[in-house]
Amino acid sequence: MTIAHALSVDVEDWFQVLNMAHVVDRASWQQRELRCGAATRRLLDLFAKRSARATFYFLGWIAERLPELVREVKAAGHEIGSHGYDHQCLHDLGREGFRADLARTADVLHAIVGERPRAFRACTWSITRRTPWAIDELLAAGYTIDSSIQPVRHPDYGVPGAPTRPYRLHGASGALVELPPLVLEALGRRLPVGGGGYLRLFPLALLRAGLRQAARAGAPGCLYLHPWEVDPAQPRQRLGLLRGFRHYVNLGKTHGKLDALLREGRWVGVGEALAQRGASWLANLPALRAAELLG
């Protein structure tokens, strides 16, 4: 069987990225130019051209202001997921804050498309050992799929010992399926190649190698990006050397690199990618307890 890989989009605007937090005050968001509508539609056009489907993880803040965009995404056959309300890391929200954030975002999306999201992705991969309670909160809110745990070592996020393929993550009241972003394993190391800055920075050969590795294991690879990454004309900010590099590197190349990948395989949303091998495959995924993985 040919494995379809998972395609996902974190729908946030250029000024909401964590790299901007030190120069863009949240109080100024309302006055900033919203550009993610046009950028998201550019992705929708590309996906339609390549017969690709995706999961679009919407910020509730964006969905409130661009409800027609959420409806367009849904009408085009894509899955609607939650990216939280306003791009706050879970360790900053705290457990009660995260619970409220999940409910607020789900209410916004339900009011627009008539369905509550079942797939979630945290701001900046912030389900980590600092937030071991997050899985129980997702289960309590009715989520069945999460894609928030980077199985790599990084100064800002990551759980280095986490599996690199889909697995079941058990909390106190049940289990959900965790789909990690794509990594390439080589020489005993894990290289994150699943999207974002890695998509823009690394040669496509590394991403292709990661996708082949996942397919050989019988599992979908998970690719992600953001609408602002296909918007090279976005307003520029003084972010400093490292943050500026992370945010702006190769913005003009994202669309072309993504197009090349979409031409080479079959791409579907996260839920569809996980369901393609059937219920028995899902039921027999490796199982871990959240308290042990994140404790």
PDB file of N, CA and C in Angstrom, residues 9 101 116 152 183 196 200 211 226 243 262 275 290:
ATOM      1  N   VAL A   9      -1.407  22.848   8.261  1.00  0.00           N
ATOM      2  CA  VAL A   9      -1.156  24.281   8.213  1.00  0.00           C
ATOM      3  C   VAL A   9      -1.573  24.890   9.547  1.00  0.00           C
ATOM      4  N   ASP A 101      -8.725  28.068  27.281  1.00  0.00           N
ATOM      5  CA  ASP A 101      -8.293  28.343  25.916  1.00  0.00           C
ATOM      6  C   ASP A 101      -8.873  27.316  24.942  1.00  0.00           C
ATOM      7  N   ARG A 116     -17.077  20.672  16.299  1.00  0.00           N
ATOM      8  CA  ARG A 116     -16.017  20.951  17.258  1.00  0.00           C
ATOM      9  C   ARG A 116     -14.749  20.248  16.789  1.00  0.00           C
ATOM     10  N   VAL A 152      12.448  15.717  19.437  1.00  0.00           N
ATOM     11  CA  VAL A 152      13.831  16.163  19.244  1.00  0.00           C
ATOM     12  C   VAL A 152      14.254  17.016  20.439  1.00  0.00           C
ATOM     13  N   VAL A 183      10.694  13.633  11.299  1.00  0.00           N
ATOM     14  CA  VAL A 183      12.117  13.726  11.586  1.00  0.00           C
ATOM     15  C   VAL A 183      12.851  12.714  10.715  1.00  0.00           C
ATOM     16  N   GLY A 196       8.013  24.201   8.529  1.00  0.00           N
ATOM     17  CA  GLY A 196       8.399  25.477   9.107  1.00  0.00           C
ATOM     18  C   GLY A 196       9.763  25.910   8.607  1.00  0.00           C
ATOM     19  N   ARG A 200      12.071  25.474   4.941  1.00  0.00           N
ATOM     20  CA  ARG A 200      12.658  26.588   4.194  1.00  0.00           C
ATOM     21  C   ARG A 200      14.182  26.505   4.126  1.00  0.00           C
ATOM     22  N   LEU A 211      10.581  11.315   4.532  1.00  0.00           N
ATOM     23  CA  LEU A 211       9.305  10.753   4.097  1.00  0.00           C
ATOM     24  C   LEU A 211       9.462   9.293   3.684  1.00  0.00           C
ATOM     25  N   HIS A 226       3.117  27.414   7.803  1.00  0.00           N
ATOM     26  CA  HIS A 226       2.250  28.514   8.211  1.00  0.00           C
ATOM     27  C   HIS A 226       1.953  29.392   6.999  1.00  0.00           C
ATOM     28  N   ARG A 243      16.676  35.252  15.622  1.00  0.00           N
ATOM     29  CA  ARG A 243      15.231  35.241  15.390  1.00  0.00           C
ATOM     30  C   ARG A 243      14.902  35.694  13.970  1.00  0.00           C
ATOM     31  N   LEU A 262       4.481  18.246  -3.044  1.00  0.00           N
ATOM     32  CA  LEU A 262       3.101  17.825  -3.292  1.00  0.00           C
ATOM     33  C   LEU A 262       2.966  17.075  -4.612  1.00  0.00           C
ATOM     34  N   ALA A 275      -6.085   7.324   9.553  1.00  0.00           N
ATOM     35  CA  ALA A 275      -7.136   6.326   9.343  1.00  0.00           C
ATOM     36  C   ALA A 275      -6.863   5.411   8.150  1.00  0.00           C
ATOM     37  N   ALA A 290       1.081   9.183  29.262  1.00  0.00           N
ATOM     38  CA  ALA A 290       1.526  10.574  29.248  1.00  0.00           C
ATOM     39  C   ALA A 290       2.326  10.913  30.499  1.00  0.00           C
TER      40      ALA A 290
END
